[in-house]
Coordinates of C-alpha atoms and ligand atoms in Angstrom, one line a residue:
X1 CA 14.6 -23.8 25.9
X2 CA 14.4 -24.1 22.0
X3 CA 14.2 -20.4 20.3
X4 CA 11.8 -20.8 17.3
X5 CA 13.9 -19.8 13.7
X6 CA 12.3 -16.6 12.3
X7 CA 11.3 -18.3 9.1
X8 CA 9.5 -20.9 11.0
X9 CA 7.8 -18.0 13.3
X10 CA 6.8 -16.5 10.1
X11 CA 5.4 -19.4 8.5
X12 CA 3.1 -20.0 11.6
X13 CA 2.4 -16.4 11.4
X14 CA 1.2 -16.4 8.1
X15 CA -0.8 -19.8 8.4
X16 CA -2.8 -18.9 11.5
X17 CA -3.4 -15.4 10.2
X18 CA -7.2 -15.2 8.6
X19 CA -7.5 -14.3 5.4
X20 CA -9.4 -11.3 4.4
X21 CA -13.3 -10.3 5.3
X22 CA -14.9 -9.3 1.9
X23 CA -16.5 -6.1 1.2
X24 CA -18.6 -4.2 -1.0
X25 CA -18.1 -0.8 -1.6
X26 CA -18.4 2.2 -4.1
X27 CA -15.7 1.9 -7.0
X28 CA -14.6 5.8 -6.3
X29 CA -14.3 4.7 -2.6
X30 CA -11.9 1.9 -2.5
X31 CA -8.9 3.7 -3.2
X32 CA -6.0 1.2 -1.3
X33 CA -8.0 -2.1 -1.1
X34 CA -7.4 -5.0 -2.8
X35 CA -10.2 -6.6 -5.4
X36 CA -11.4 -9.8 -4.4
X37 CA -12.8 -10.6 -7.7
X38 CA -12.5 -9.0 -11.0
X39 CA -13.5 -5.6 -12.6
X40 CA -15.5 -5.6 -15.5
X41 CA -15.8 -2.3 -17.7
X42 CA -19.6 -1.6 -17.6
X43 CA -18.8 0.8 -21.2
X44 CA -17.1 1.2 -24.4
X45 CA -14.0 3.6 -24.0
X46 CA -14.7 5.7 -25.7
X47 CA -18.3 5.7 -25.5
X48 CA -19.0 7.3 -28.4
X49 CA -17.0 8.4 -31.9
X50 CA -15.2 11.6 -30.4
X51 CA -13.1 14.4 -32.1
X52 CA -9.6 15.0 -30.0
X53 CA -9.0 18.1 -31.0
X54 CA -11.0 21.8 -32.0
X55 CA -11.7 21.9 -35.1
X56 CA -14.0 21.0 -38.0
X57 CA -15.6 17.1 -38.7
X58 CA -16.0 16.5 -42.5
X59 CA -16.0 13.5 -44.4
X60 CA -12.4 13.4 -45.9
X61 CA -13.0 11.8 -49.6
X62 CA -13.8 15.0 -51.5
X63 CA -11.9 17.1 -50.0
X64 CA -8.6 18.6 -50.9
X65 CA -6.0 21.9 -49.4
X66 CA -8.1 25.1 -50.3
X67 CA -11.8 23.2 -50.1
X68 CA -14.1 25.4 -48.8
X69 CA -16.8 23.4 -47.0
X70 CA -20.3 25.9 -45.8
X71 CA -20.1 25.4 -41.5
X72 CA -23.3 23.7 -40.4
X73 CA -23.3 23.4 -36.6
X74 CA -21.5 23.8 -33.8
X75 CA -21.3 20.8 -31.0
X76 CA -19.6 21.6 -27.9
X77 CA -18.2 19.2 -25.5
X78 CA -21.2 17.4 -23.4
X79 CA -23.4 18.2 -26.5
X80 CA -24.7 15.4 -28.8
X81 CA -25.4 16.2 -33.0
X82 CA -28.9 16.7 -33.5
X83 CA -28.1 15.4 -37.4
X84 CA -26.2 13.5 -39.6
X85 CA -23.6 15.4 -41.2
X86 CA -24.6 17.2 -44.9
X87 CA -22.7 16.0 -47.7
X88 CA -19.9 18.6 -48.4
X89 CA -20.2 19.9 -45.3
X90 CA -18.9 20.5 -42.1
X91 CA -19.3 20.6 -38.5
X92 CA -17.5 22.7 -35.6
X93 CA -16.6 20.4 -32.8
X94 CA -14.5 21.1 -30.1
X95 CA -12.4 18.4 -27.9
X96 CA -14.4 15.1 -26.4
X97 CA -17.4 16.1 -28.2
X98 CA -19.5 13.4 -30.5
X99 CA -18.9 14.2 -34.1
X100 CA -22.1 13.5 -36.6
X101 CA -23.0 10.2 -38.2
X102 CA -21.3 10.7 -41.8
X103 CA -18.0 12.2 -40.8
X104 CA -15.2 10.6 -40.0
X105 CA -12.1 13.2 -39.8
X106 CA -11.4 16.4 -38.1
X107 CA -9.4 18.9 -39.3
X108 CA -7.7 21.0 -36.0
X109 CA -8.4 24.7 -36.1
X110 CA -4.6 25.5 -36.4
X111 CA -5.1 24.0 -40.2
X112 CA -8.0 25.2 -41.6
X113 CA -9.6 29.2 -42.0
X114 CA -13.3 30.2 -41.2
X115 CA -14.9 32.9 -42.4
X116 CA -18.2 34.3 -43.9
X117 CA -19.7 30.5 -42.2
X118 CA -17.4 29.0 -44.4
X119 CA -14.1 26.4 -43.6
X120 CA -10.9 26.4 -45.6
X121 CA -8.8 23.7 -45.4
X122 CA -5.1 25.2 -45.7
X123 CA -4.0 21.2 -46.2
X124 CA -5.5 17.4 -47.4
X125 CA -7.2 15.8 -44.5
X126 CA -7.0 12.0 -44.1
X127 CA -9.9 9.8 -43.2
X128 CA -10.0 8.9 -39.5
X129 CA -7.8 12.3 -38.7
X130 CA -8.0 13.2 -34.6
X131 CA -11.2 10.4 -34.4
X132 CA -11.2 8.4 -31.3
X133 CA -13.6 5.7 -32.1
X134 CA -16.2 4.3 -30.2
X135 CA -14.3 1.3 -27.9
X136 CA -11.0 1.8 -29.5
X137 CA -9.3 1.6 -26.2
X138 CA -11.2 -0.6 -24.1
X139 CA -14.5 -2.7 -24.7
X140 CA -17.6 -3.2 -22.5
X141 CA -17.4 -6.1 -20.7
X142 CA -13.9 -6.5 -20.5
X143 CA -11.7 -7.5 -17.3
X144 CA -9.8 -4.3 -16.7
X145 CA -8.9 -5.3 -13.3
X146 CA -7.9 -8.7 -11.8
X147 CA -8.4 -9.9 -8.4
X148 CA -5.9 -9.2 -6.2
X149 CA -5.3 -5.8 -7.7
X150 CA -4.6 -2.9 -5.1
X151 CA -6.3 0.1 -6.1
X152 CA -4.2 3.4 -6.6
X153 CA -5.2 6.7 -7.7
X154 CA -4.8 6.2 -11.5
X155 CA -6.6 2.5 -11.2
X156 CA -9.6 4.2 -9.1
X157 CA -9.8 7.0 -12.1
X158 CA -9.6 4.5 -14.7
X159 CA -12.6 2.2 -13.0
X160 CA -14.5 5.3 -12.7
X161 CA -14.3 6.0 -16.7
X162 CA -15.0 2.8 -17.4
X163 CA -18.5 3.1 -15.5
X164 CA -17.5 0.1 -12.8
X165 CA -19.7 1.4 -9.7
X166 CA -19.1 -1.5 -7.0
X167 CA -15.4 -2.8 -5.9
X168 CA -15.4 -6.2 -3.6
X169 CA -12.8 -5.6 -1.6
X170 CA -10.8 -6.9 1.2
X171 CA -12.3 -5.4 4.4
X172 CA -9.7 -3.2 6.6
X173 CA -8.7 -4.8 10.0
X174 CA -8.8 -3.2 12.8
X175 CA -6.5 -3.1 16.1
X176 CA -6.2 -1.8 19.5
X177 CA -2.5 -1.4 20.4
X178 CA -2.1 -1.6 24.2
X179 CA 1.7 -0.4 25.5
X180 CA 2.4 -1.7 28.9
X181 CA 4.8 -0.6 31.5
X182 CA 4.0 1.3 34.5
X183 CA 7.2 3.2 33.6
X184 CA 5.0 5.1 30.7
X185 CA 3.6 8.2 30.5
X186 CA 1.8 9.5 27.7
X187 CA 3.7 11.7 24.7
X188 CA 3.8 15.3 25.8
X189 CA 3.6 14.9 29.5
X190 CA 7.5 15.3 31.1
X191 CA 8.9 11.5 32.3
X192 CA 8.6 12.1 36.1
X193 CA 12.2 10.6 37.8
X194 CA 12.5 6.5 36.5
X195 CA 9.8 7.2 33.9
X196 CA 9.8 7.4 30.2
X197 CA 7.6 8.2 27.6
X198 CA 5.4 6.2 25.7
X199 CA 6.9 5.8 22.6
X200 CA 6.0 2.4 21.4
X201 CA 2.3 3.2 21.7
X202 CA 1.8 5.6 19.0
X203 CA 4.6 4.1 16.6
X204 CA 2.7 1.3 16.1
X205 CA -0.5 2.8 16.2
X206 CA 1.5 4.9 13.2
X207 CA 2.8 1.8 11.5
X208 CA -0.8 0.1 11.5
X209 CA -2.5 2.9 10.2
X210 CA 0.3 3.8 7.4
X211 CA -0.1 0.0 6.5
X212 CA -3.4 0.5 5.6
X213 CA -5.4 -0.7 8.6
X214 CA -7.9 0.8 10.8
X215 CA -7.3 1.6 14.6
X216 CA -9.7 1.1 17.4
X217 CA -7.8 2.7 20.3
X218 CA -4.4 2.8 21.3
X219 CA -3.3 3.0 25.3
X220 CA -0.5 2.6 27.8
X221 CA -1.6 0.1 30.6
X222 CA 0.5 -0.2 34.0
X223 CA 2.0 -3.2 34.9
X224 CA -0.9 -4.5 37.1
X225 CA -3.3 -7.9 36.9
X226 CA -6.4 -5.7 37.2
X227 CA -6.0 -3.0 34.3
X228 CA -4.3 -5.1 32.1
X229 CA -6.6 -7.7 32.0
X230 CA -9.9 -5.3 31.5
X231 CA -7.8 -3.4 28.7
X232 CA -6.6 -7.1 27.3
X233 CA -10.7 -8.0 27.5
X234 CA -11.3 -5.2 25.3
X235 CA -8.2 -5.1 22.7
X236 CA -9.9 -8.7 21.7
X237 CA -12.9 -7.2 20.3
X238 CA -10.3 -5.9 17.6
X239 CA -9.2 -7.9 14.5
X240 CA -5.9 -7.7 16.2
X241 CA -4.5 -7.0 19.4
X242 CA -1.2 -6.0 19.6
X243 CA 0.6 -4.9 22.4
X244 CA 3.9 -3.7 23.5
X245 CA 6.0 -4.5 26.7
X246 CA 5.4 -7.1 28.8
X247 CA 6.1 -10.4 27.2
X248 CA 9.7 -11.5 28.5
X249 CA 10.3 -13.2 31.6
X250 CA 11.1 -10.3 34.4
X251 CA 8.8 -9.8 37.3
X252 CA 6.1 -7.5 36.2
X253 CA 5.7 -9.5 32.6
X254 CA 2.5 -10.5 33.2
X255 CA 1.0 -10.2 29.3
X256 CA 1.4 -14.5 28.3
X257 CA -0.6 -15.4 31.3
X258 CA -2.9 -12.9 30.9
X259 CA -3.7 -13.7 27.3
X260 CA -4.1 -17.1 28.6
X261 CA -6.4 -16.6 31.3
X262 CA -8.0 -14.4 28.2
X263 CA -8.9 -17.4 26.2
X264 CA -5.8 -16.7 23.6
X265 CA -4.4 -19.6 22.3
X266 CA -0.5 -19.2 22.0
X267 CA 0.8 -20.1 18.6
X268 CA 4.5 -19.3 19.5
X269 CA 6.2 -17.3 22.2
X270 CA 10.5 -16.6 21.8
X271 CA 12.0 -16.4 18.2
X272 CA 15.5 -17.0 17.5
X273 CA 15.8 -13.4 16.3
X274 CA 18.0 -10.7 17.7
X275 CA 16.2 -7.8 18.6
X276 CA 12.9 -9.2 19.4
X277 CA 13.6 -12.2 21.0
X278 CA 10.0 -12.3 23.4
X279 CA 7.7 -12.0 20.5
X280 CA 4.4 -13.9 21.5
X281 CA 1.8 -14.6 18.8
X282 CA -1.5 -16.3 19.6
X283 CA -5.1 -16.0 18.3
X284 CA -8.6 -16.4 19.9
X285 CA -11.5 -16.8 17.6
X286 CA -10.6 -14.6 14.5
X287 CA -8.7 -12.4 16.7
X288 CA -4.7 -12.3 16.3
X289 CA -2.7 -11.0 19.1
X290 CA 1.1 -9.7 18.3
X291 CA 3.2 -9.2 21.9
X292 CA 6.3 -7.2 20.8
X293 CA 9.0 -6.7 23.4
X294 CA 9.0 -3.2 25.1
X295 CA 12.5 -1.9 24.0
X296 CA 11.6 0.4 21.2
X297 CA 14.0 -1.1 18.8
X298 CA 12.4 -4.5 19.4
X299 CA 9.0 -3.1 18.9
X300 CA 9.8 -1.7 15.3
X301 CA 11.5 -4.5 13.8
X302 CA 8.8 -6.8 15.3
X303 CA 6.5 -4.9 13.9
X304 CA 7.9 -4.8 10.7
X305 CA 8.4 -8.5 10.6
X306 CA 4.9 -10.3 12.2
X307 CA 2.0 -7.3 12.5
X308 CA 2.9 -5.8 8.7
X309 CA 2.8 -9.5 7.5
X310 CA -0.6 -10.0 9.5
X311 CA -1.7 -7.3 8.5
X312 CA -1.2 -8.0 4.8
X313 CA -2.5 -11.4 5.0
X314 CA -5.8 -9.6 6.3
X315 CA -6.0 -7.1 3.6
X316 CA -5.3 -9.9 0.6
X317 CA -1.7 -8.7 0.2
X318 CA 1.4 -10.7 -0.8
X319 CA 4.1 -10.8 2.4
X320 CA 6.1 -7.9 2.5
X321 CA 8.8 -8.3 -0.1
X322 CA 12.5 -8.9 0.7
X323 CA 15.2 -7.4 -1.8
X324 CA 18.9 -8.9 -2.1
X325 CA 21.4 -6.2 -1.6
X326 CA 25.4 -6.6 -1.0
X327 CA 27.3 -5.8 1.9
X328 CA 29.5 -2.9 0.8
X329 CA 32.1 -3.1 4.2
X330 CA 32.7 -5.7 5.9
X331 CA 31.0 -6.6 9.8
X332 CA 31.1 -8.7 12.5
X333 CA 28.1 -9.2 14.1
X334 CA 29.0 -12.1 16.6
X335 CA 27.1 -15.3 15.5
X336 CA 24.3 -16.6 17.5
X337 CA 20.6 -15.6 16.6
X338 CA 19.3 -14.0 13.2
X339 CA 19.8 -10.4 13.4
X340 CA 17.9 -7.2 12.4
X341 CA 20.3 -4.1 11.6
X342 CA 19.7 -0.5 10.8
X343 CA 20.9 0.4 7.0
X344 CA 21.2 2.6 4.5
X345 CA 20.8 2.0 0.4
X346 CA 24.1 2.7 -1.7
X347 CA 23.8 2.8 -5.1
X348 CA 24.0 -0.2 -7.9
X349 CA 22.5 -2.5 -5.5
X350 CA 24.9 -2.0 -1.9
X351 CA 23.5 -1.7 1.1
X352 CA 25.0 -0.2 4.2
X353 CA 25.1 -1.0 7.8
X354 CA 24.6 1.7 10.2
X355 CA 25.9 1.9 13.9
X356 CA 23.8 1.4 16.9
X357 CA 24.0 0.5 20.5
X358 CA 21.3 -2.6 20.3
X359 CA 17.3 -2.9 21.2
X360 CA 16.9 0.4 23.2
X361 CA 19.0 2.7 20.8
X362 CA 16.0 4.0 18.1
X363 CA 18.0 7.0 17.5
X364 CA 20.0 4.9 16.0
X365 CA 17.5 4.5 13.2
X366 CA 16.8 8.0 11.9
X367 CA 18.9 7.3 8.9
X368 CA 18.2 4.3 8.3
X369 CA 15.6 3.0 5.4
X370 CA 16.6 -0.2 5.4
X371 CA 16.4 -3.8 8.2
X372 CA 18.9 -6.1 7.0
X373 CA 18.5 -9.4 8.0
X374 CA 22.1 -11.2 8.7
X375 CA 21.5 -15.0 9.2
X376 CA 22.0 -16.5 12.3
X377 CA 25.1 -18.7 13.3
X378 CA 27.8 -16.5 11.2
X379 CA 30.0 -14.2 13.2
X380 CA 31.3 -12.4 9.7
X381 CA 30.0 -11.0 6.9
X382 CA 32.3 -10.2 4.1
X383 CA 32.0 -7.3 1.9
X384 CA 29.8 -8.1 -1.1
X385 CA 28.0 -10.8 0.6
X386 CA 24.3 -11.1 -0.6
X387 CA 22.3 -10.1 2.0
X388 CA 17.9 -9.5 2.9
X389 CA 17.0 -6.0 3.1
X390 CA 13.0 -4.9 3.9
X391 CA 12.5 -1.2 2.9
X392 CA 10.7 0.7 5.4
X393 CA 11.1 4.3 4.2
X394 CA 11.3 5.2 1.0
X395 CA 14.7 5.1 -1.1
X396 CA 15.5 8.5 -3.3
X397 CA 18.4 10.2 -1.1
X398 CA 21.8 9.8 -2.0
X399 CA 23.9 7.1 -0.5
X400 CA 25.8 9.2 2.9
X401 CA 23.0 12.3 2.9
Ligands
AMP501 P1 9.6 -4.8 28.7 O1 9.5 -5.6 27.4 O2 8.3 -4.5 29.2 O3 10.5 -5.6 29.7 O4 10.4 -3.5 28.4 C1 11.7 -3.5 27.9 C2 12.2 -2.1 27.9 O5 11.4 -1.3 26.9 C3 12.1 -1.3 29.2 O6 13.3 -0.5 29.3 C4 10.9 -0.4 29.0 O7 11.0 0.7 29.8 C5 11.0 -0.1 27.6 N1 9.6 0.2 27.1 C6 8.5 -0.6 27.4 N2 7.4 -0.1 26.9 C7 7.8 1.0 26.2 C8 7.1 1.9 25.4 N3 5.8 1.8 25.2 N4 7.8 3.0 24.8 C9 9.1 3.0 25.0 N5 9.8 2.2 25.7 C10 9.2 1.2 26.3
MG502 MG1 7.5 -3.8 30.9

């Protein structure tokens, strides 16, 4: 039986994938999603002529150190000059408010004396002084944002200053995530003797959600015809379906044919990958379905590879990108299929393999921040080889903490 090469796997996985729904939503609401079409600013930044400090608006050209200019009004921020400025005088303003028609300095309160409803200036003041002009920084009508843009905090601020109001977005999938085994039981009930707990289940529920995608329900199934297919029925009214356990070839591995019977159309079952080896992936109508093998190892790294891809392809995201680090030691990993190991980030560039005991072993993986991919058919890797590494957690502690 041919295994299918993980690039080839992910190139199917990626084609058959649909690309994103579009949505309209509030600008201030669309923190995370990705822009579909461009932003437009809808004002001038700033809006209006503006002082940036406290202090007093004049018209420079006259004045000189020790001028004392008579105190006309005050404006406070959010308050708008009823008049033009007088000639020789001057104007209290304090920061972000609109300074008269007729000024076009401020002097900062630090530089200048007021007394008797009088200002002195205690230096020269230069024309244009602490103005921020009307659309200095940005003007209406200008793309800010491009499509394909992912909205963070500062970009959702920045849209909201600008006056943008609607965001067309890519929508947020959703998934049911279905652990079989009638080994499980749920997470916080004690494993009775030759059970375990459902651990898959909620990771990827966990790695779905911290992906930016939205979950419909996430269950453990027993290994029976009956349950599985009713919970298999439902899952497919998600975007995606993605289930864990199940999909090799022992006796109770009943998910293939039961997608099948389903109406899912396979798309590949077996990658030449090591863990993860039963991966299924198949789609009915817009619906994708990911089948990760059970062991927990398998599951992560599966995930990792096909459902964070899918799920990017979904949200109008690139792929997950790959880094090059180097080997710093040495390793044998005994040829055969591409493999996924543990590792940890060493400084200027190295990366680090850590121990482990294979597919079943996620203790093995608390350290870790790191899959490194070591391409199949090689039994060594040198140190300083160039190898793929996929962050999963985020980088920041030193190398060996
Ligand atoms: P399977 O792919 O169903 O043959 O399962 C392979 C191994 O993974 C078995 O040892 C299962 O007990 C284990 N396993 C299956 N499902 C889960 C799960 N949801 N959480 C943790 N381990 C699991
Ligand atoms: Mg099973």
């Amino acid at each position: 039986m041919g295994l299918l090469p993980v690039e080839q796997a992910f190139a199917m996985l990626w084609e058959h994938t649909p690309g994103p729904d579009r949505e309209e939503l509030s600008w201030h609401q669309a923190l995370g999603r990705v822009l579909l079409e461009p932003a437009f600013s809808l004002l001038d930044d700033p809006a209006f002529d503006r002082s940036s400090m406290d202090g007093f608006s004049l018209q420079a050209a006259g004045t000189h150190e020790g001028s004392r200019l008579p105190v006309t009004a005050t404006i406070l921020a959010g308050q708008c000059p009823s008049r033009p400025l007088e000639s020789g005088g001057a104007v209290k303003v304090m920061t972000g408010a609109p300074i008269p028609a007729g000024s076009d300095a401020v002097v900062p309160v630090e530089d200048c004396r007021e007394s008797d409803g009088f200002v002195e200036l205690l230096r020269p003041v230069r024309p244009g002084e602490n103005v921020r002009y009307r659309g200095e920084n940005l003007r209406a009508g200008e793309a800010v944002f491009l499509s394909g843009r992912r909205l963070d905090a500062l970009d959702v601020a920045t849209g909201i200053a600008l006056g943008i109001e609607r965001a067309a977005v890519a929508g947020r999938p959703s998934a049911t995530v279905l652990a079989t085994g009638s080994e499980l039981v749920e997470p916080g009930s004690p494993p009775g003797p030759g059970q375990i707990p459902n651990s898959n289940g909620p990771m990827l529920a966990a790695l779905w959600q911290a992906w930016g995608g939205r979950l419909d329900g996430e269950a453990s199934v027993p290994d029976g015809e009956q349950e599985l297919e009713a919970a298999i029925q439902k899952g497919l009214e998600s975007d995606h379906l993605v289930l864990s356990g199940g999909v090799s070839v022992g006796e109770r591995d009943l998910v293939p044919e039961l997608l099948e019977r389903a109406g899912v159309r396979r798309i590949f079952h077996k990658v030449a990958m090591k863990p993860g080896k039963p991966i299924y992936f198949g789609r009915r109508g817009d619906t994708v379905v990911l089948g990760l093998p059970g062991n927990p190892v398998s599951s992560f790294v599966g995930a990792l590879l096909f459902l964070q891809a899918s799920l990017r392809k979904r949200m109008a995201l690139p792929p997950p990108a790959w880094r090059t680090r180097r080997l710093v030691e040495r390793h044998e990993s005994g040829g055969g299929r591409t493999r996924f190991e543990p590792a940890l980030l060493v400084d200027e560039g190295g990366v680090k393999l850590l121990p482990h005991k294979g597919s079943a072993d996620l203790p093995a993986w608390r350290g870790a921040e790191a899959l490194v991919e070591l391409p199949s058919g090689r039994a060594a890797f040198e140190a300083g080889s160039p190898l793929r590494v996929l962050l999963f957690r985020h980088a920041g502690r030193e190398a060996g903490a």
